[in-house]
PDB file of C-alpha atoms in Angstrom:
ATOM      1  CA  MET A  27       7.489  -5.612  -7.770  1.00 55.00           C
ATOM      2  CA  GLY A  28       9.334  -4.614  -4.563  1.00 75.00           C
ATOM      3  CA  LEU A  29      10.140  -1.449  -3.219  1.00 90.00           C
ATOM      4  CA  ASP A  30      13.402   0.727  -4.105  1.00 93.00           C
ATOM      5  CA  GLN A  31      15.164   0.946  -0.822  1.00 95.00           C
ATOM      6  CA  GLN A  32      17.354   3.957  -1.916  1.00 95.00           C
ATOM      7  CA  GLN A  33      14.241   5.862  -3.209  1.00 96.00           C
ATOM      8  CA  LEU A  34      12.423   5.094   0.259  1.00 96.00           C
ATOM      9  CA  GLU A  35      15.435   6.200   2.389  1.00 95.00           C
ATOM     10  CA  SER A  36      15.675   9.494   0.332  1.00 95.00           C
ATOM     11  CA  ALA A  37      11.787  10.096   0.843  1.00 95.00           C
ATOM     12  CA  LEU A  38      12.561   9.458   4.504  1.00 94.00           C
ATOM     13  CA  LYS A  39      15.211  11.807   4.750  1.00 92.00           C
ATOM     14  CA  GLY A  40      13.530  14.429   2.744  1.00 89.00           C
ATOM     15  CA  GLU A  41      10.610  14.994   4.915  1.00 86.00           C
ATOM     16  CA  ARG A  42      12.058  13.899   8.466  1.00 85.00           C
ATOM     17  CA  GLN A  43      12.026  16.661  10.812  1.00 77.00           C
ATOM     18  CA  TYR A  44      13.498  14.830  13.721  1.00 75.00           C
ATOM     19  CA  SER A  45      15.023  11.322  14.171  1.00 82.00           C
ATOM     20  CA  TYR A  46      13.067   9.711  16.951  1.00 88.00           C
ATOM     21  CA  LEU A  47      12.875   6.230  15.841  1.00 92.00           C
ATOM     22  CA  PRO A  48      16.508   4.747  14.483  1.00 92.00           C
ATOM     23  CA  PHE A  49      14.806   3.231  11.388  1.00 95.00           C
ATOM     24  CA  SER A  50      16.613  -0.028  10.103  1.00 96.00           C
ATOM     25  CA  LEU A  51      14.876  -1.131   6.941  1.00 97.00           C
ATOM     26  CA  HIS A  52      14.265  -4.734   5.751  1.00 96.00           C
ATOM     27  CA  ILE A  53      12.491  -4.836   2.402  1.00 96.00           C
ATOM     28  CA  LEU A  54      11.080  -8.019   0.966  1.00 91.00           C
ATOM     29  CA  ASP A  55       8.701  -9.034  -1.849  1.00 84.00           C
ATOM     30  CA  SER A  56       6.450 -11.348  -0.203  1.00 85.00           C
ATOM     31  CA  VAL A  57       6.522 -12.742   3.674  1.00 90.00           C
ATOM     32  CA  ALA A  58       3.925 -14.743   5.310  1.00 88.00           C
ATOM     33  CA  SER A  59       3.435 -11.845   7.879  1.00 91.00           C
ATOM     34  CA  THR A  60       5.520  -8.556   8.274  1.00 94.00           C
ATOM     35  CA  ASN A  61       4.880  -8.907  11.973  1.00 95.00           C
ATOM     36  CA  LYS A  62       5.891 -12.734  12.229  1.00 94.00           C
ATOM     37  CA  THR A  63       9.030 -11.734  10.276  1.00 96.00           C
ATOM     38  CA  LEU A  64       9.779  -8.794  12.649  1.00 97.00           C
ATOM     39  CA  TRP A  65       9.391 -11.012  15.757  1.00 97.00           C
ATOM     40  CA  GLU A  66      11.865 -13.455  14.314  1.00 96.00           C
ATOM     41  CA  LEU A  67      14.370 -10.546  13.548  1.00 97.00           C
ATOM     42  CA  LEU A  68      13.913  -9.616  17.289  1.00 96.00           C
ATOM     43  CA  GLU A  69      14.983 -13.059  18.488  1.00 95.00           C
ATOM     44  CA  GLN A  70      17.988 -12.514  16.099  1.00 96.00           C
ATOM     45  CA  GLY A  71      19.003  -9.250  17.690  1.00 96.00           C
ATOM     46  CA  ALA A  72      16.727  -6.668  16.018  1.00 96.00           C
ATOM     47  CA  LYS A  73      16.412  -3.325  17.756  1.00 96.00           C
ATOM     48  CA  ASN A  74      14.064  -0.552  18.289  1.00 96.00           C
ATOM     49  CA  GLY A  75      13.141   0.911  15.158  1.00 96.00           C
ATOM     50  CA  CYS A  76      13.621  -2.282  12.887  1.00 98.00           C
ATOM     51  CA  VAL A  77      11.167  -2.156   9.947  1.00 98.00           C
ATOM     52  CA  VAL A  78      10.018  -4.992   7.709  1.00 97.00           C
ATOM     53  CA  ILE A  79       8.178  -3.996   4.616  1.00 96.00           C
ATOM     54  CA  ALA A  80       6.774  -6.288   1.878  1.00 90.00           C
ATOM     55  CA  THR A  81       4.307  -5.890  -0.979  1.00 84.00           C
ATOM     56  CA  GLN A  82       2.580  -9.071  -0.337  1.00 83.00           C
ATOM     57  CA  GLN A  83       1.635 -11.234   2.755  1.00 81.00           C
ATOM     58  CA  THR A  84       0.772 -14.752   2.276  1.00 82.00           C
ATOM     59  CA  ALA A  85      -0.756 -15.314   6.031  1.00 68.00           C
ATOM     60  CA  GLY A  86      -1.591 -11.710   7.153  1.00 60.00           C
ATOM     61  CA  ARG A  87      -3.249 -11.146  10.343  1.00 61.00           C
ATOM     62  CA  GLY A  88      -5.674  -8.798  11.367  1.00 55.00           C
ATOM     63  CA  GLN A  89      -7.650  -7.796  14.554  1.00 54.00           C
ATOM     64  CA  TRP A  90      -8.989 -10.576  16.574  1.00 47.00           C
ATOM     65  CA  GLY A  91      -6.973 -13.117  14.760  1.00 55.00           C
ATOM     66  CA  ARG A  92      -8.764 -12.550  11.564  1.00 59.00           C
ATOM     67  CA  ASN A  93      -7.042 -13.234   8.318  1.00 59.00           C
ATOM     68  CA  TRP A  94      -5.816 -10.184   6.546  1.00 57.00           C
ATOM     69  CA  ILE A  95      -6.082 -10.395   2.882  1.00 59.00           C
ATOM     70  CA  SER A  96      -2.681  -9.085   1.563  1.00 69.00           C
ATOM     71  CA  PRO A  97      -2.549  -9.266  -2.345  1.00 70.00           C
ATOM     72  CA  THR A  98       0.269  -7.822  -4.438  1.00 84.00           C
ATOM     73  CA  GLY A  99      -0.082  -4.132  -4.649  1.00 89.00           C
ATOM     74  CA  GLY A 100      -0.657  -3.318  -1.006  1.00 91.00           C
ATOM     75  CA  LEU A 101       1.887  -1.724   1.320  1.00 94.00           C
ATOM     76  CA  TYR A 102       2.478  -4.023   4.301  1.00 94.00           C
ATOM     77  CA  LEU A 103       4.837  -3.052   7.060  1.00 96.00           C
ATOM     78  CA  SER A 104       5.873  -3.563  10.749  1.00 98.00           C
ATOM     79  CA  VAL A 105       7.799  -1.630  13.010  1.00 98.00           C
ATOM     80  CA  LEU A 106       9.414  -2.668  16.350  1.00 98.00           C
ATOM     81  CA  LEU A 107       9.119  -0.585  19.338  1.00 98.00           C
ATOM     82  CA  THR A 108      10.356  -0.841  22.833  1.00 96.00           C
ATOM     83  CA  PRO A 109       7.753   1.576  24.651  1.00 95.00           C
ATOM     84  CA  LYS A 110       8.111   0.554  28.319  1.00 94.00           C
ATOM     85  CA  ILE A 111       4.520   1.316  29.238  1.00 96.00           C
ATOM     86  CA  ALA A 112       1.965  -0.683  31.244  1.00 96.00           C
ATOM     87  CA  ALA A 113       0.689  -3.828  29.465  1.00 96.00           C
ATOM     88  CA  SER A 114      -3.108  -2.351  30.070  1.00 94.00           C
ATOM     89  CA  HIS A 115      -2.074   0.575  27.865  1.00 95.00           C
ATOM     90  CA  SER A 116      -1.252  -1.407  24.676  1.00 94.00           C
ATOM     91  CA  TYR A 117      -4.137   0.265  22.995  1.00 95.00           C
ATOM     92  CA  GLN A 118      -2.289   3.666  23.254  1.00 97.00           C
ATOM     93  CA  LEU A 119       0.306   2.337  20.777  1.00 98.00           C
ATOM     94  CA  THR A 120      -2.401   1.685  18.432  1.00 97.00           C
ATOM     95  CA  PHE A 121      -4.225   5.020  18.870  1.00 97.00           C
ATOM     96  CA  ALA A 122      -0.749   6.810  18.496  1.00 98.00           C
ATOM     97  CA  SER A 123      -0.038   4.936  15.388  1.00 98.00           C
ATOM     98  CA  ALA A 124      -3.492   5.563  13.738  1.00 98.00           C
ATOM     99  CA  TRP A 125      -3.581   9.161  14.549  1.00 98.00           C
ATOM    100  CA  GLY A 126      -0.032   9.642  13.303  1.00 98.00           C
ATOM    101  CA  ILE A 127      -0.384   7.946   9.964  1.00 99.00           C
ATOM    102  CA  ALA A 128      -3.757   9.670   9.330  1.00 99.00           C
ATOM    103  CA  ASN A 129      -2.295  13.124  10.391  1.00 98.00           C
ATOM    104  CA  GLN A 130       0.646  12.589   8.166  1.00 97.00           C
ATOM    105  CA  LEU A 131      -1.387  11.754   5.186  1.00 98.00           C
ATOM    106  CA  ARG A 132      -3.784  14.573   5.629  1.00 98.00           C
ATOM    107  CA  LYS A 133      -0.828  16.851   5.619  1.00 96.00           C
ATOM    108  CA  SER A 134      -0.224  15.434   1.906  1.00 95.00           C
ATOM    109  CA  GLY A 135      -3.853  16.304   1.095  1.00 96.00           C
ATOM    110  CA  VAL A 136      -5.227  12.762   1.390  1.00 97.00           C
ATOM    111  CA  ASN A 137      -8.521  13.092   3.571  1.00 96.00           C
ATOM    112  CA  VAL A 138      -7.840  10.132   6.053  1.00 98.00           C
ATOM    113  CA  GLU A 139     -10.024   9.668   9.108  1.00 98.00           C
ATOM    114  CA  ILE A 140      -9.872   7.061  11.914  1.00 98.00           C
ATOM    115  CA  LYS A 141     -12.517   4.359  12.454  1.00 96.00           C
ATOM    116  CA  TRP A 142     -12.312   3.382  16.049  1.00 95.00           C
ATOM    117  CA  PRO A 143     -10.120   1.676  17.119  1.00 94.00           C
ATOM    118  CA  ASN A 144      -7.739   0.769  14.473  1.00 94.00           C
ATOM    119  CA  ASP A 145      -8.696   1.393  10.972  1.00 96.00           C
ATOM    120  CA  LEU A 146      -7.786   4.231   8.410  1.00 98.00           C
ATOM    121  CA  VAL A 147     -10.803   5.223   6.152  1.00 98.00           C
ATOM    122  CA  ILE A 148     -11.478   7.725   3.446  1.00 97.00           C
ATOM    123  CA  ASN A 149     -14.950   8.681   2.653  1.00 95.00           C
ATOM    124  CA  ARG A 150     -15.834   5.779   5.281  1.00 94.00           C
ATOM    125  CA  ARG A 151     -14.314   3.148   2.977  1.00 96.00           C
ATOM    126  CA  LYS A 152     -11.386   1.008   4.568  1.00 96.00           C
ATOM    127  CA  LEU A 153      -7.956   2.174   3.386  1.00 97.00           C
ATOM    128  CA  GLY A 154      -5.912   0.252   5.821  1.00 96.00           C
ATOM    129  CA  GLY A 155      -5.588  -1.172   9.422  1.00 95.00           C
ATOM    130  CA  ILE A 156      -3.168  -1.404  12.355  1.00 96.00           C
ATOM    131  CA  LEU A 157      -2.443  -4.481  14.410  1.00 95.00           C
ATOM    132  CA  THR A 158      -0.205  -4.060  17.508  1.00 96.00           C
ATOM    133  CA  GLU A 159       1.305  -7.076  19.231  1.00 96.00           C
ATOM    134  CA  THR A 160       3.286  -6.988  22.413  1.00 97.00           C
ATOM    135  CA  LYS A 161       5.687  -8.778  24.739  1.00 97.00           C
ATOM    136  CA  VAL A 162       5.292  -8.014  28.386  1.00 98.00           C
ATOM    137  CA  HIS A 163       7.553  -8.582  31.411  1.00 97.00           C
ATOM    138  CA  GLN A 164       6.237  -7.940  34.910  1.00 97.00           C
ATOM    139  CA  GLY A 165       3.367  -5.922  33.658  1.00 97.00           C
ATOM    140  CA  ILE A 166       5.509  -3.898  31.146  1.00 98.00           C
ATOM    141  CA  ILE A 167       5.557  -3.883  27.529  1.00 98.00           C
ATOM    142  CA  THR A 168       9.085  -4.444  26.546  1.00 97.00           C
ATOM    143  CA  GLN A 169       8.725  -4.822  23.001  1.00 98.00           C
ATOM    144  CA  ALA A 170       5.853  -4.063  20.667  1.00 98.00           C
ATOM    145  CA  VAL A 171       5.445  -4.560  16.874  1.00 98.00           C
ATOM    146  CA  ILE A 172       3.190  -2.190  15.066  1.00 98.00           C
ATOM    147  CA  GLY A 173       1.842  -3.778  11.852  1.00 96.00           C
ATOM    148  CA  VAL A 174       0.187  -1.654   9.158  1.00 97.00           C
ATOM    149  CA  GLY A 175      -1.613  -2.461   6.008  1.00 94.00           C
ATOM    150  CA  ILE A 176      -2.578   0.130   3.267  1.00 96.00           C
ATOM    151  CA  ASN A 177      -4.277  -0.512   0.176  1.00 95.00           C
ATOM    152  CA  TRP A 178      -2.150   1.170  -2.851  1.00 95.00           C
ATOM    153  CA  THR A 179      -3.100  -0.623  -6.052  1.00 94.00           C
ATOM    154  CA  ASN A 180      -4.598  -4.098  -4.922  1.00 92.00           C
ATOM    155  CA  PRO A 181      -8.074  -4.974  -5.309  1.00 92.00           C
ATOM    156  CA  VAL A 182     -10.355  -4.217  -2.813  1.00 93.00           C
ATOM    157  CA  PRO A 183     -14.014  -5.006  -1.631  1.00 92.00           C
ATOM    158  CA  LYS A 184     -16.780  -2.494  -2.057  1.00 93.00           C
ATOM    159  CA  THR A 185     -16.294  -1.330   1.560  1.00 94.00           C
ATOM    160  CA  GLY A 186     -12.560  -0.661   0.737  1.00 95.00           C
ATOM    161  CA  ILE A 187     -10.767   1.826  -1.213  1.00 96.00           C
ATOM    162  CA  ASN A 188      -7.126   2.110  -2.453  1.00 95.00           C
ATOM    163  CA  LEU A 189      -5.142   5.068  -2.753  1.00 97.00           C
ATOM    164  CA  GLU A 190      -4.553   5.065  -6.577  1.00 95.00           C
ATOM    165  CA  MET A 191      -8.327   4.678  -6.886  1.00 92.00           C
ATOM    166  CA  TRP A 192      -8.820   7.696  -4.867  1.00 96.00           C
ATOM    167  CA  GLN A 193      -6.079   9.588  -6.404  1.00 96.00           C
ATOM    168  CA  ALA A 194      -7.397   8.999  -9.862  1.00 94.00           C
ATOM    169  CA  ALA A 195     -10.416  11.198  -8.966  1.00 92.00           C
ATOM    170  CA  GLN A 196      -8.075  13.977  -7.759  1.00 93.00           C
ATOM    171  CA  LYS A 197      -6.706  16.829  -9.836  1.00 90.00           C
ATOM    172  CA  THR A 198      -3.122  15.726  -8.760  1.00 91.00           C
ATOM    173  CA  LYS A 199      -1.365  12.564  -7.857  1.00 92.00           C
ATOM    174  CA  LEU A 200      -0.565  13.471  -4.139  1.00 95.00           C
ATOM    175  CA  ILE A 201       1.461  10.465  -3.292  1.00 96.00           C
ATOM    176  CA  PRO A 202       3.227   9.551  -6.438  1.00 95.00           C
ATOM    177  CA  CYS A 203       4.710   6.121  -5.584  1.00 95.00           C
ATOM    178  CA  LEU A 204       4.902   3.192  -3.236  1.00 95.00           C
ATOM    179  CA  GLU A 205       8.302   4.453  -1.721  1.00 96.00           C
ATOM    180  CA  VAL A 206       6.742   7.868  -0.761  1.00 97.00           C
ATOM    181  CA  LEU A 207       3.722   6.224   0.768  1.00 97.00           C
ATOM    182  CA  ALA A 208       6.086   4.011   2.954  1.00 97.00           C
ATOM    183  CA  ALA A 209       8.029   6.999   3.992  1.00 97.00           C
ATOM    184  CA  LYS A 210       4.842   8.733   5.205  1.00 98.00           C
ATOM    185  CA  ILE A 211       3.503   5.651   6.852  1.00 98.00           C
ATOM    186  CA  LEU A 212       6.858   5.442   8.816  1.00 98.00           C
ATOM    187  CA  LEU A 213       7.059   9.115   9.747  1.00 97.00           C
ATOM    188  CA  GLY A 214       3.317   8.981  10.799  1.00 98.00           C
ATOM    189  CA  ILE A 215       4.028   6.072  13.256  1.00 98.00           C
ATOM    190  CA  GLU A 216       7.264   8.009  14.481  1.00 97.00           C
ATOM    191  CA  SER A 217       5.296  11.082  15.137  1.00 96.00           C
ATOM    192  CA  GLY A 218       2.505   9.325  16.838  1.00 97.00           C
ATOM    193  CA  ILE A 219       4.623   7.260  19.291  1.00 96.00           C
ATOM    194  CA  GLN A 220       6.670  10.250  20.070  1.00 95.00           C
ATOM    195  CA  SER A 221       3.434  12.276  20.715  1.00 95.00           C
ATOM    196  CA  LEU A 222       2.268   9.637  23.139  1.00 96.00           C
ATOM    197  CA  LEU A 223       5.534   9.011  25.087  1.00 94.00           C
ATOM    198  CA  GLN A 224       6.690  12.763  25.362  1.00 94.00           C
ATOM    199  CA  GLU A 225       3.254  14.410  25.568  1.00 96.00           C
ATOM    200  CA  GLY A 226       1.023  11.893  27.130  1.00 96.00           C
ATOM    201  CA  VAL A 227      -2.232   9.972  26.392  1.00 96.00           C
ATOM    202  CA  ASN A 228      -4.542  12.960  27.167  1.00 96.00           C
ATOM    203  CA  ILE A 229      -3.176  15.152  24.217  1.00 97.00           C
ATOM    204  CA  LEU A 230      -2.749  12.264  22.035  1.00 97.00           C
ATOM    205  CA  LEU A 231      -6.456  11.294  22.570  1.00 97.00           C
ATOM    206  CA  ALA A 232      -7.723  14.772  21.844  1.00 97.00           C
ATOM    207  CA  ARG A 233      -5.889  14.735  18.626  1.00 98.00           C
ATOM    208  CA  TYR A 234      -7.119  11.043  17.743  1.00 98.00           C
ATOM    209  CA  GLN A 235     -10.551  12.324  18.477  1.00 97.00           C
ATOM    210  CA  GLN A 236     -10.471  15.200  15.970  1.00 97.00           C
ATOM    211  CA  LEU A 237      -9.938  12.793  13.267  1.00 98.00           C
ATOM    212  CA  LEU A 238     -12.536  10.131  14.447  1.00 98.00           C
ATOM    213  CA  ALA A 239     -14.862   9.506  11.754  1.00 96.00           C
ATOM    214  CA  ASN A 240     -17.289   7.785  14.015  1.00 93.00           C
ATOM    215  CA  LEU A 241     -18.068  10.751  15.966  1.00 95.00           C
ATOM    216  CA  GLY A 242     -21.831  11.741  16.049  1.00 94.00           C
ATOM    217  CA  ASP A 243     -22.806   8.180  14.623  1.00 93.00           C
ATOM    218  CA  ARG A 244     -25.832   6.344  15.854  1.00 92.00           C
ATOM    219  CA  VAL A 245     -25.209   2.938  17.378  1.00 91.00           C
ATOM    220  CA  TYR A 246     -27.463   0.310  18.976  1.00 89.00           C
ATOM    221  CA  VAL A 247     -26.094  -2.033  21.764  1.00 86.00           C
ATOM    222  CA  ASN A 248     -28.409  -4.445  23.605  1.00 85.00           C
ATOM    223  CA  ASN A 249     -31.562  -2.898  22.254  1.00 85.00           C
ATOM    224  CA  LEU A 250     -30.431   0.592  23.330  1.00 88.00           C
ATOM    225  CA  ALA A 251     -29.951   3.364  20.844  1.00 90.00           C
ATOM    226  CA  GLY A 252     -27.121   6.027  21.367  1.00 92.00           C
ATOM    227  CA  THR A 253     -24.831   8.425  19.804  1.00 94.00           C
ATOM    228  CA  ILE A 254     -20.958   8.070  19.776  1.00 95.00           C
ATOM    229  CA  VAL A 255     -19.501  11.260  21.621  1.00 96.00           C
ATOM    230  CA  GLY A 256     -15.829  10.257  21.953  1.00 95.00           C
ATOM    231  CA  VAL A 257     -13.208   7.779  23.252  1.00 95.00           C
ATOM    232  CA  ILE A 258     -12.152   7.871  26.810  1.00 93.00           C
ATOM    233  CA  PRO A 259      -8.532   7.614  28.163  1.00 89.00           C
ATOM    234  CA  THR A 260      -8.770   3.768  28.951  1.00 89.00           C
ATOM    235  CA  GLY A 261      -9.666   3.438  25.209  1.00 93.00           C
ATOM    236  CA  GLU A 262     -13.448   2.588  25.246  1.00 94.00           C
ATOM    237  CA  LEU A 263     -15.958   4.004  22.892  1.00 95.00           C
ATOM    238  CA  HIS A 264     -18.186   6.644  24.869  1.00 95.00           C
ATOM    239  CA  VAL A 265     -21.714   6.377  23.769  1.00 94.00           C
ATOM    240  CA  LEU A 266     -24.716   8.644  25.156  1.00 93.00           C
ATOM    241  CA  ILE A 267     -27.927   6.476  25.412  1.00 92.00           C
ATOM    242  CA  ASP A 268     -31.185   8.015  24.340  1.00 88.00           C
ATOM    243  CA  THR A 269     -33.730   8.514  26.898  1.00 78.00           C
ATOM    244  CA  PHE A 270     -37.397   9.588  26.627  1.00 70.00           C
ATOM    245  CA  GLU A 271     -37.552  11.370  29.702  1.00 62.00           C
ATOM    246  CA  SER A 272     -37.317  14.998  28.770  1.00 54.00           C
ATOM    247  CA  SER A 273     -36.766  16.060  32.393  1.00 53.00           C
ATOM    248  CA  GLN A 274     -33.693  14.011  32.818  1.00 56.00           C
ATOM    249  CA  ALA A 275     -30.667  16.281  33.201  1.00 56.00           C
ATOM    250  CA  THR A 276     -28.263  13.994  31.852  1.00 65.00           C
ATOM    251  CA  LYS A 277     -28.348  11.005  29.659  1.00 71.00           C
ATOM    252  CA  PRO A 278     -27.153   7.690  30.737  1.00 88.00           C
ATOM    253  CA  GLU A 279     -23.815   6.580  29.151  1.00 92.00           C
ATOM    254  CA  ILE A 280     -21.932   3.510  28.369  1.00 92.00           C
ATOM    255  CA  TYR A 281     -18.344   2.554  27.424  1.00 93.00           C
ATOM    256  CA  LEU A 282     -17.624  -0.052  24.963  1.00 92.00           C
ATOM    257  CA  GLN A 283     -14.513  -2.153  24.660  1.00 88.00           C
ATOM    258  CA  PRO A 284     -13.176  -2.688  21.122  1.00 84.00           C
ATOM    259  CA  GLY A 285     -15.019  -5.926  19.798  1.00 78.00           C
ATOM    260  CA  ILE A 286     -18.198  -5.334  21.406  1.00 79.00           C
ATOM    261  CA  ILE A 287     -19.876  -3.605  18.225  1.00 79.00           C
ATOM    262  CA  SER A 288     -19.025  -3.366  14.710  1.00 78.00           C
ATOM    263  CA  LEU A 289     -19.165   0.204  13.351  1.00 82.00           C
ATOM    264  CA  GLY A 290     -19.083  -0.826   9.688  1.00 78.00           C
ATOM    265  CA  TYR A 291     -17.908   0.769   6.489  1.00 76.00           C
ATOM    266  CA  SER A 292     -19.668   2.594   3.596  1.00 69.00           C
ATOM    267  CA  THR A 293     -19.983   1.130   0.112  1.00 65.00           C
ATOM    268  CA  SER A 294     -20.637   4.391  -1.491  1.00 60.00           C
ATOM    269  CA  PRO A 295     -17.676   6.173  -3.184  1.00 55.00           C
ATOM    270  CA  ASN A 296     -19.328   9.465  -2.423  1.00 52.00           C
ATOM    271  CA  GLN A 297     -20.289   9.140   1.185  1.00 47.00           C
TER     272      GLN A 297
END
């Protein structure tokens, strides 16, 4: 069952405090990939703010080219941006979207956190993820597609959670329908991108780190043990390495690129 466009537009209008992205909605039941469909629409003249939404993907993609299992019952959407930022800063679009979505859902009472760099989690179980793809000209990102997948009613593995599963344990249903969820995701992306482009990466990063589920976690890298203390402006994970020298004034530190380590998820519903 697809989304009701009129209901989605009404939900967007009801919650929108500003109009930063000129959303143009394309709602489909099933696509190979919402990102792929949006790139095809770009070739046909799609503009900044164009959105593709589906409730099923047959060939969804995740981080590092992995397949993204996208069964019916999830929310899958992609938004076209024209950010005009340096290609080396593409990670900032992912961080902005992750923070914006998490912040928007938290305003509704859903205790979403961010798992570095691009996942959304509830109680350390995966609720959704973000995939950013870009086109670059002379070192500048001219177009970017932000793809988001959120578990709504679809089946999930033990390390995952869907919103309906989580809401069943709450006193009230905070997100009443898929259209309201889609509106909140779009508004979250909009607010995150606006924060990045108008206020800068340092303010955005401070907000991102406030919602980072991994802060304080213990990690092991190349036989070294350390503690996650944050994320730096270039996007790497900041880890302080343990030392047995009590006289050492400062601990050695390392900075990890995405993909170097896997931070994992919880399988416990109560963690």
